[in-house]
Short mmCIF file of C-alpha atoms and ligand atoms in Angstrom, two decimals:
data_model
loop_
_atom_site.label_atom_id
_atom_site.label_comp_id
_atom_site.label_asym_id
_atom_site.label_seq_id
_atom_site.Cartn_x
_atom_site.Cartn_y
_atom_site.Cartn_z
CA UNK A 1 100.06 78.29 116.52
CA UNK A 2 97.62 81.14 116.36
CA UNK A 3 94.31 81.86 117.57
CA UNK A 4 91.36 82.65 115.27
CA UNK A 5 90.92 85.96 116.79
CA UNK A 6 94.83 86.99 116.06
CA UNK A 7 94.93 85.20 112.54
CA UNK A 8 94.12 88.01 110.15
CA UNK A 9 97.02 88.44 107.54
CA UNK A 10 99.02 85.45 108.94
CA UNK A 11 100.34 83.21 106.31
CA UNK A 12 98.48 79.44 107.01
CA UNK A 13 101.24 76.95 107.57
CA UNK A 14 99.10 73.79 107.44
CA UNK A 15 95.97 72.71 105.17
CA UNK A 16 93.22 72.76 107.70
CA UNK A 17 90.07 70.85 107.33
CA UNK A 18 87.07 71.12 109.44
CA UNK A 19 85.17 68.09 111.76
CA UNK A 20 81.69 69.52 110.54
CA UNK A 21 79.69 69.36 107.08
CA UNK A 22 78.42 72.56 105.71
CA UNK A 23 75.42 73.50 106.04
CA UNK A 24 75.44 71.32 109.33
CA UNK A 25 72.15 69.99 108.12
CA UNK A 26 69.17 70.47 105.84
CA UNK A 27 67.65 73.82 106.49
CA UNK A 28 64.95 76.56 104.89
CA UNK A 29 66.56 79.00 102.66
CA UNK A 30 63.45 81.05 103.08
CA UNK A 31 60.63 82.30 105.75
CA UNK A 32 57.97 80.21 104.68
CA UNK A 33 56.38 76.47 104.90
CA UNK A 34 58.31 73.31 104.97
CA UNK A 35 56.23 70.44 102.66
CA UNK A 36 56.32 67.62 100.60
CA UNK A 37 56.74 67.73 96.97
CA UNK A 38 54.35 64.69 96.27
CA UNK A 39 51.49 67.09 98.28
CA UNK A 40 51.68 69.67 95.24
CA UNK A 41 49.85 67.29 92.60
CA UNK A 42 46.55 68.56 93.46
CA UNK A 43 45.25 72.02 92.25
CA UNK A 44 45.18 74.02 94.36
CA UNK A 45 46.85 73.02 97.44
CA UNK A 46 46.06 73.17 100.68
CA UNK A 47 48.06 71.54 103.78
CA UNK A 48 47.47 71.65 107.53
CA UNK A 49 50.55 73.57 109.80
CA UNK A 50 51.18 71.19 112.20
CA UNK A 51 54.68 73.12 113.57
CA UNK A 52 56.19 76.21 113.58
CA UNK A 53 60.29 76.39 113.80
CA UNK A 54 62.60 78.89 114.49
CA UNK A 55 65.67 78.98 113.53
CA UNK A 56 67.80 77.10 116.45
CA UNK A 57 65.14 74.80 117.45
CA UNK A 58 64.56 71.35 116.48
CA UNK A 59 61.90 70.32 114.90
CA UNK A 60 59.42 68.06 117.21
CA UNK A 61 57.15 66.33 114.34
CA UNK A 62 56.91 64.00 111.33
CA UNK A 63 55.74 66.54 107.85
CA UNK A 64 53.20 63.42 106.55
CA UNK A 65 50.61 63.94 103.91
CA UNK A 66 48.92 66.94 103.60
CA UNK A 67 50.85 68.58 106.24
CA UNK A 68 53.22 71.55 106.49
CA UNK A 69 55.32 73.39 109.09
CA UNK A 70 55.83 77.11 108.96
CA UNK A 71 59.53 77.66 109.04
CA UNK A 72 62.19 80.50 109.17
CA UNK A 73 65.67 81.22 107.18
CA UNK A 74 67.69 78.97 108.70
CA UNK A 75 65.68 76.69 110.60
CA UNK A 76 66.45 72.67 110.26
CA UNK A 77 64.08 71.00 107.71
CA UNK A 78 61.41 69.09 109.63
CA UNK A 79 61.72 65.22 109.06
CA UNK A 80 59.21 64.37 105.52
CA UNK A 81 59.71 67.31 104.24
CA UNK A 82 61.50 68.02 101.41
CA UNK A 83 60.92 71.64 99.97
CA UNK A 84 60.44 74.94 101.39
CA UNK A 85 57.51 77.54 99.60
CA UNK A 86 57.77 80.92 100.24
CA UNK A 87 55.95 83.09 102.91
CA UNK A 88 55.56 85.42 100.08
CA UNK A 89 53.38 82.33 97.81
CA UNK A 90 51.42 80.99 100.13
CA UNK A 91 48.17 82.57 102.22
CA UNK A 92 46.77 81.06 105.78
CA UNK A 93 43.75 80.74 107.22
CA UNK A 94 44.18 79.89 111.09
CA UNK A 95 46.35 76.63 111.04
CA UNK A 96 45.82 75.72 107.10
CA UNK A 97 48.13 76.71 104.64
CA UNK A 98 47.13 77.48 101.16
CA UNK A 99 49.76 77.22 98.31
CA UNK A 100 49.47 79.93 95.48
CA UNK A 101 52.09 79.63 93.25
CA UNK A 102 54.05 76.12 93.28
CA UNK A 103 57.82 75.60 94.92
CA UNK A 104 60.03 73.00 92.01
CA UNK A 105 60.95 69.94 94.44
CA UNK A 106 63.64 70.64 96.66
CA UNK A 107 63.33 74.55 96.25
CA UNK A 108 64.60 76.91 99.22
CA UNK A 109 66.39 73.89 100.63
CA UNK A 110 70.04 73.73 101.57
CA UNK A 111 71.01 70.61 102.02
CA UNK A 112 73.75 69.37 104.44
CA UNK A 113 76.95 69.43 103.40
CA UNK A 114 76.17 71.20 100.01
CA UNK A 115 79.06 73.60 100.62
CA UNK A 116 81.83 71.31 102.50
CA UNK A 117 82.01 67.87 103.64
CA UNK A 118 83.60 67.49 107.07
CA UNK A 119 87.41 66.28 106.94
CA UNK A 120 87.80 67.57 102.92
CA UNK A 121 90.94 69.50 102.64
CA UNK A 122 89.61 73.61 103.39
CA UNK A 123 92.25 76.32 102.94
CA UNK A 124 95.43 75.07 102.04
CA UNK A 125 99.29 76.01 103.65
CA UNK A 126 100.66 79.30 102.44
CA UNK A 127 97.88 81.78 102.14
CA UNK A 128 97.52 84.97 103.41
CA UNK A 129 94.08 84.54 105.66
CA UNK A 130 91.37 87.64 105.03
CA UNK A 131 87.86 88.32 106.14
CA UNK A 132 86.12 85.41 104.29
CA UNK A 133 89.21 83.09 104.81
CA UNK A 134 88.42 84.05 109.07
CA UNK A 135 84.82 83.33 108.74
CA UNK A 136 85.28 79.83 106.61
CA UNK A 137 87.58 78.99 109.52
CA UNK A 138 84.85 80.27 112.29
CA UNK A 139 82.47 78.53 110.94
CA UNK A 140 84.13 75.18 110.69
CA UNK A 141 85.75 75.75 114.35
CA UNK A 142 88.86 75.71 113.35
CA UNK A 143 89.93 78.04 116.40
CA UNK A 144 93.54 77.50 116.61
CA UNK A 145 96.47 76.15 113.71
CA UNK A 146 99.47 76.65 112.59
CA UNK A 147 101.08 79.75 110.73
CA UNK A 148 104.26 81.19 109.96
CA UNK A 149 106.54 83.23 111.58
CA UNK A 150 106.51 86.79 110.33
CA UNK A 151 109.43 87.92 109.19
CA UNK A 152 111.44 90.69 110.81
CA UNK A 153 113.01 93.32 108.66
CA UNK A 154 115.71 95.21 109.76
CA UNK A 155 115.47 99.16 108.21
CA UNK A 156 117.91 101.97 108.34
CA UNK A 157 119.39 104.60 106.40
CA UNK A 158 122.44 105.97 105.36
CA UNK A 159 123.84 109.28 104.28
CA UNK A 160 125.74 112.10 106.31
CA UNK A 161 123.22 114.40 105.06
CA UNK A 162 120.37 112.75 106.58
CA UNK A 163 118.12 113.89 109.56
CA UNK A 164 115.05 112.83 111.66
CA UNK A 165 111.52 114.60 110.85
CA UNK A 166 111.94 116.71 114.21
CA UNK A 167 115.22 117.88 113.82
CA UNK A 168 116.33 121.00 112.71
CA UNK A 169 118.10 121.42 109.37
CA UNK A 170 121.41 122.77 108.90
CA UNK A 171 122.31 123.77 105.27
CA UNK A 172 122.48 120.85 103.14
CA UNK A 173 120.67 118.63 105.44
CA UNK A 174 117.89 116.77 104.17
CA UNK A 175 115.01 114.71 106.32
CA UNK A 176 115.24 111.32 106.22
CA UNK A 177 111.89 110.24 104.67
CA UNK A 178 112.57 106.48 103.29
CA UNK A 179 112.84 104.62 106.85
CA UNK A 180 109.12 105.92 107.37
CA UNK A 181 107.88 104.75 103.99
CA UNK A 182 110.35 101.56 104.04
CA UNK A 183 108.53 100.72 107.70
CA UNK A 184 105.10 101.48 106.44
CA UNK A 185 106.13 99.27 103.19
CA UNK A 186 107.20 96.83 105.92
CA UNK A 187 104.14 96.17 108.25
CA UNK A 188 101.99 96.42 104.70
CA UNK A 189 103.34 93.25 104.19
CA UNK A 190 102.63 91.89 107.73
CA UNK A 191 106.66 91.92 108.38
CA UNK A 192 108.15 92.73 111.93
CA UNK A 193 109.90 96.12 111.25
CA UNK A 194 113.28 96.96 113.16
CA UNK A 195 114.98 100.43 113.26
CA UNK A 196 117.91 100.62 113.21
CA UNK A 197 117.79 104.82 112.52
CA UNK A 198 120.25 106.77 110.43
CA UNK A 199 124.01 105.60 109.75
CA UNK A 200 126.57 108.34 108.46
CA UNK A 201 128.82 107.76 105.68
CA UNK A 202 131.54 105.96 107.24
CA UNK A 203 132.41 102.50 106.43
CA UNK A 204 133.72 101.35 109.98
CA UNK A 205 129.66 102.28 111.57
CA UNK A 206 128.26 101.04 108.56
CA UNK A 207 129.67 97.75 108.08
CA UNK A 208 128.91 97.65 111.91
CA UNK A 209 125.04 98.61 111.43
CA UNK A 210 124.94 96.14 108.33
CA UNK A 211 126.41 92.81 111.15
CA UNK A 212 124.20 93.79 113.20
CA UNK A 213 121.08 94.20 111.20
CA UNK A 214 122.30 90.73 109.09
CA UNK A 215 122.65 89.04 112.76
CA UNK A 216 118.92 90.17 114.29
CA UNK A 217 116.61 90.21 111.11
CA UNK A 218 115.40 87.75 108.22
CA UNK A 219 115.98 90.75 105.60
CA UNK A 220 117.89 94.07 106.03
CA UNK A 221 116.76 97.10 103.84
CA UNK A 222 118.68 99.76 104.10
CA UNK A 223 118.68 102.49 101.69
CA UNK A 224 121.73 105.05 100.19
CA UNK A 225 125.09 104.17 99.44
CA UNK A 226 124.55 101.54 96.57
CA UNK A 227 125.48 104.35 93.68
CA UNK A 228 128.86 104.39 92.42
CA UNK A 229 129.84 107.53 94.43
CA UNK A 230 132.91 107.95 96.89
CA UNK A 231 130.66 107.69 99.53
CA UNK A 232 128.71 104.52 98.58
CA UNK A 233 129.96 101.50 100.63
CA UNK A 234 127.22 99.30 100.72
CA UNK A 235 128.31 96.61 98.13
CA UNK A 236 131.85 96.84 99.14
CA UNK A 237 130.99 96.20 102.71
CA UNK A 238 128.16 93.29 102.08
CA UNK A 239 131.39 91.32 99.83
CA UNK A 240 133.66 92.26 103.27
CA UNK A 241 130.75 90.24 105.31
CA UNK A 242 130.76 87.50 103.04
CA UNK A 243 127.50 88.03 101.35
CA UNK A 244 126.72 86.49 98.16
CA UNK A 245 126.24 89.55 95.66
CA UNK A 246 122.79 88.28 93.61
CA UNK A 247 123.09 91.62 91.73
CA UNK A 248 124.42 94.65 91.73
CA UNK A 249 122.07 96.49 89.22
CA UNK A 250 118.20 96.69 87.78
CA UNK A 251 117.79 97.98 84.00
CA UNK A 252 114.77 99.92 85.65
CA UNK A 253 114.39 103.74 86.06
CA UNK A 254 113.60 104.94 88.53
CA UNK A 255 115.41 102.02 90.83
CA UNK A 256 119.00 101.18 89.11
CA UNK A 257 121.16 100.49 92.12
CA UNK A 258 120.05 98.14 93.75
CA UNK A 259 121.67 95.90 95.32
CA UNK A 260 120.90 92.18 96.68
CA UNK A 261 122.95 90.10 98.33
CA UNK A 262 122.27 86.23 100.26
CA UNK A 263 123.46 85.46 103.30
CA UNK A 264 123.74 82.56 105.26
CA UNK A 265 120.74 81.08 106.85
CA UNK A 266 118.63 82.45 104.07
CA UNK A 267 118.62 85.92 104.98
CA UNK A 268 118.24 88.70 102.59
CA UNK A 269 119.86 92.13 102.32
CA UNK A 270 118.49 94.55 100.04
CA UNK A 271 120.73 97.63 99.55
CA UNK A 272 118.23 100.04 98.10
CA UNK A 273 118.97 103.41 96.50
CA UNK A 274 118.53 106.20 98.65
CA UNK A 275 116.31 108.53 95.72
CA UNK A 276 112.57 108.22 97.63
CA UNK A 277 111.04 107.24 94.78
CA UNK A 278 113.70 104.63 93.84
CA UNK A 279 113.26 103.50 97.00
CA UNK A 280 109.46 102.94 96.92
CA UNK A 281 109.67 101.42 93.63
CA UNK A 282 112.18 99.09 94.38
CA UNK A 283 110.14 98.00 97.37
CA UNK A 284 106.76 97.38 94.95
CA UNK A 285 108.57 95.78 92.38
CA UNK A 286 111.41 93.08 93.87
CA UNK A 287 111.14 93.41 97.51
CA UNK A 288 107.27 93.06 98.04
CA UNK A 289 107.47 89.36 96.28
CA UNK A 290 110.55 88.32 98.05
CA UNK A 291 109.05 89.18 101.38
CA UNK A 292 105.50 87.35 100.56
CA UNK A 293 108.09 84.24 99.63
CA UNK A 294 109.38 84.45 102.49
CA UNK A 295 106.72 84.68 104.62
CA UNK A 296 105.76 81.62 103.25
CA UNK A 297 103.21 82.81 100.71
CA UNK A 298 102.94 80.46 97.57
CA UNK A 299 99.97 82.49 96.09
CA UNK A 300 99.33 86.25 94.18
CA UNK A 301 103.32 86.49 94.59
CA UNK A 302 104.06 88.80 91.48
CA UNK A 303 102.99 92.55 90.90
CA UNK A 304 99.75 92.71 89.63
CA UNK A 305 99.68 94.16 86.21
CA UNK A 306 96.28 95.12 84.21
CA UNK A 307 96.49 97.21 80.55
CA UNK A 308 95.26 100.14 80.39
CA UNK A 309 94.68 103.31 78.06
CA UNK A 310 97.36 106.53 78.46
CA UNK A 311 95.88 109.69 78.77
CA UNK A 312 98.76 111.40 78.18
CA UNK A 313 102.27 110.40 76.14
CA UNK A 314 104.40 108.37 78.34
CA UNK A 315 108.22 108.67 77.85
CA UNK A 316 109.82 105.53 78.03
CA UNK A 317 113.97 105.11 79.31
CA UNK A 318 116.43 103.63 77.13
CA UNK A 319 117.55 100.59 77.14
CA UNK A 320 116.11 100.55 80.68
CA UNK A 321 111.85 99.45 81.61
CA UNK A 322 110.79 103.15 82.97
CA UNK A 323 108.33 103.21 86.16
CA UNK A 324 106.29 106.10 85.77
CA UNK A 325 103.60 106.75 88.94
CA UNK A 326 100.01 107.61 88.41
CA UNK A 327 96.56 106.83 89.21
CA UNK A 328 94.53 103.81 87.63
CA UNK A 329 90.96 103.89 87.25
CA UNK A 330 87.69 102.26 86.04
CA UNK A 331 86.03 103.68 83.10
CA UNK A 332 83.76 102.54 80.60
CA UNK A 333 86.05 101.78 77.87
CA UNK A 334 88.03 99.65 80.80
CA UNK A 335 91.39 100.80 82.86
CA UNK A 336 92.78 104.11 81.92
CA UNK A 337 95.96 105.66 83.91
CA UNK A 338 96.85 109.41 84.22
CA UNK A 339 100.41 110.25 84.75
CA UNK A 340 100.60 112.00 88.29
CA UNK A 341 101.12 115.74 87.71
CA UNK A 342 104.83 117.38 87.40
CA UNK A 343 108.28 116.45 87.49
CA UNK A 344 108.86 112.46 87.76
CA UNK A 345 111.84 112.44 88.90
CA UNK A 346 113.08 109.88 91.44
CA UNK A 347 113.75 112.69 93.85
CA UNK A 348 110.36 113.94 93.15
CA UNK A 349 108.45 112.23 96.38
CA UNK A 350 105.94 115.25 96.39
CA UNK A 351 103.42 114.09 93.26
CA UNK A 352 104.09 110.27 94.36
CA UNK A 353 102.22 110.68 97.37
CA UNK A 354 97.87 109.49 96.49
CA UNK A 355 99.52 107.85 93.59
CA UNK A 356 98.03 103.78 93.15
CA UNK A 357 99.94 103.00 90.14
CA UNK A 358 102.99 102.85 88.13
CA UNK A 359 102.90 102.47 84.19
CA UNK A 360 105.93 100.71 82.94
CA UNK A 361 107.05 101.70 79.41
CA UNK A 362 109.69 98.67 78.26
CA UNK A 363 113.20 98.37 77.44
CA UNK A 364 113.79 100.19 73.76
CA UNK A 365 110.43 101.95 73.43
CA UNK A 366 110.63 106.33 72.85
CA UNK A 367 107.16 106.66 74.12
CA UNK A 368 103.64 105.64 74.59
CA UNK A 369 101.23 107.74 72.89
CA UNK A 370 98.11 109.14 74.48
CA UNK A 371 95.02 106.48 73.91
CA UNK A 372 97.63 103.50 73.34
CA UNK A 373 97.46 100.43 75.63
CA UNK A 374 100.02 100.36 78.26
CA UNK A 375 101.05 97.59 81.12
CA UNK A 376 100.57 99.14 84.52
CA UNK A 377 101.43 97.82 87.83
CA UNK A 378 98.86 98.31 90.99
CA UNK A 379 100.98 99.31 94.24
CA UNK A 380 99.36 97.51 96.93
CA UNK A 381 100.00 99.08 100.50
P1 AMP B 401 122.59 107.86 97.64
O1 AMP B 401 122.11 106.64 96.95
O2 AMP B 401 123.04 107.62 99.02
O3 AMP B 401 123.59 108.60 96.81
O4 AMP B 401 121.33 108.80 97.74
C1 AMP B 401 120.73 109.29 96.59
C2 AMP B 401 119.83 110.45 96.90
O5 AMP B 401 118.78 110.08 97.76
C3 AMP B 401 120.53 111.60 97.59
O6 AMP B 401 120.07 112.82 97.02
C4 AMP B 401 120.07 111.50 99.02
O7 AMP B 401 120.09 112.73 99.68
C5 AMP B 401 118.70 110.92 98.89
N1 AMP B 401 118.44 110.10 100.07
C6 AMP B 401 119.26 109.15 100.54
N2 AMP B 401 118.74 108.58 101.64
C7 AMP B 401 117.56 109.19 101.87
C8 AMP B 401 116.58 109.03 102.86
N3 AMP B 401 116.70 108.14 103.84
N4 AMP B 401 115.48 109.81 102.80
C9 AMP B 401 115.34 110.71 101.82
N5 AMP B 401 116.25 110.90 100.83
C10 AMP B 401 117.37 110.16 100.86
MG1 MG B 402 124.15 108.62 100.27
#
């Protein structure tokens, strides 16, 4: 159970309804005079203001022929009235009203329950709740219910050649950046991240990382180690726990090794490969969807994918779908996407950085030519 105040971007376990009708009851639309559509026969009309009501404060008199109450955006309709006219239509003269240009019956007036009836079914389990989803629940008091648990995500990395940001590098040292964009990745998708840091190359600590990680999280992503090198243990290792290998390789580029395995009490483990941009794109494309599954999302699951125009040639990879990163934007003639400038490589995590987009170029196709129509997929975090 969650509080309104800490729901935002928890996943709604239970279709809530509310115990009050929307609006709670007929009120003005408008600043202006509440009347009676039968009083706007005669030409021209003019009614005497018998009330004036805020907005807040109920109304103490009977509208009855020839009558009208001045009343404010808001404000509950007065009892015989049944139509609002505009401040902005009408003229006074001390307490008589004088109607210039004519309301239609029932104009400026929003009746009760127009927009919900109390006890109707009003967000259902298993989305993710957002501003307006907060303020529909506000409004209908719905101040504490049910959500799910996030999940927790274990992250680490491997490789002997890997460092922290504040370390100093030896020769042939690299800085490890995934487990920063892997926990950022993470806690975009409203998971609990875990660190378990940097793991060398060694099968006895890694296998011992990997129980671990399998033992405390829902999903383990740890990246490295899935190629087919001497030093890449991870598959071996999640058979040697008894996972059950789901698959072993993507045909993507950038993104080929990666590894998924199932273990019991549904967890996860996602051996990613240790390339930074592999790694992101691994994360956008398979991981992102399995997480909002199992958070307990049933809704806007998959990638999102628009068309759009090329603006430059687009190489595609084979026999494998290529990712290629980029920015999407609006123009007149609808979505275009410009590669991102230089090499696109997946070591290449300089030019991926301001990037929102990846165009993917399918299985079998040389290249998409500049001004063709290409899928492209919108990274969300
Ligand atoms: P691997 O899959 O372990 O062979 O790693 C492939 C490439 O990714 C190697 O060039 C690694 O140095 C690089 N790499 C692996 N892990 C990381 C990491 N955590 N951060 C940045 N680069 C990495
Ligand atoms: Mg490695």
């Amino acid at each position: 159970m969650v509080a309104l105040e800490n729901a935002q971007n928890r996943v709604l376990a239970e279709t809530v309804a509310g115990k009050l009708d929307i609006p709670h009851w007929d009120n003005s639309a408008m600043d202006g005079y509440a009347i009676r559509a039968t009083d706007l026969q005669d030409q021209p009309v003019e009614l005497e203001i018998i009330e004036t009501i805020p907005a807040g404060v109920v109304p103490q008199k009977t509208v009855g022929v020839g009558q009208a109450a001045r009343i404010f955006t808001g404000a509950m309709l007065p009892a015989g009235a049944d139509t609002v006219v505009m401040q902005e239509n009408t003229e006074t003269v001390g307490d008589r009203l004088k109607i210039l240009e004519n309301p239609a019956p029932q104009q400026f007036v929003r009746s009760q329950g127009d927009y919900y009836r109390a006890g109707e079914p009003l967000l259902q389990a298993g989305l993710v709740l957002k501003a307006a989803d907060l303020a529909v629940l506000a409004a209908c008091q719905c101040t504490e219910f049910a959500v799910y648990r996030r999940p927790k995500v274990a992250i680490f990395s491997t490789g002997d050649e890997l460092r922290s940001p504040d370390q100093t590098l030896q020769p042939g040292q690299i800085v490890d950046s995934n487990r920063y964009a892997l926990t950022a990745f993470a806690i975009a998708q409203n998971a609990i991240p875990q660190s378990l840091g940097i793991v060398p190359d060694d099968p006895v600590q890694l296998k011992h990382t990997m129980a671990q990680a399998i033992a405390q999280a829902d999903i383990v992503m740890s990246t490295g180690g899935v190629s087919v090198g001497e030093y890449d243990f991870v598959e071996k290792l999640l058979e040697e726990l008894g996972g059950e290998i789901l698959m072993r390789k993507v045909a993507i580029r950038p993104g080929k090794p990666l590894t998924v395995a199932k273990f019991p009490g549904n967890k996860l483990y996602f051996g990613i490969p240790g390339n930074p941009v592999s790694a992101l794109v691994s994360c956008w494309r398979f991981i992102q969807p399995a997480l909002k599954k199992l958070a307990g999302q049933t809704r806007n699951i998959d990638p999102h994918f628009v068309w759009a125009i090329a603006q430059q040639p687009i190489k595609g990879a084979g026999t494998r779908e290529a990712y290629l990163w980029g920015n999407l934007s609006m123009t007149d003639q609808g979505y275009q996407f410009i590669l991102a400038g230089g090499g696109h490589s997946s070591a290449n995590l300089i030019n991926l950085a301001q990037t929102n987009a990846l165009a993917v170029v399918p299985q079998g196709v040389q290249a998409i030519e500049a001004g063709d129509r290409l899928r492209v997929m919108t990274i969300t975090n």
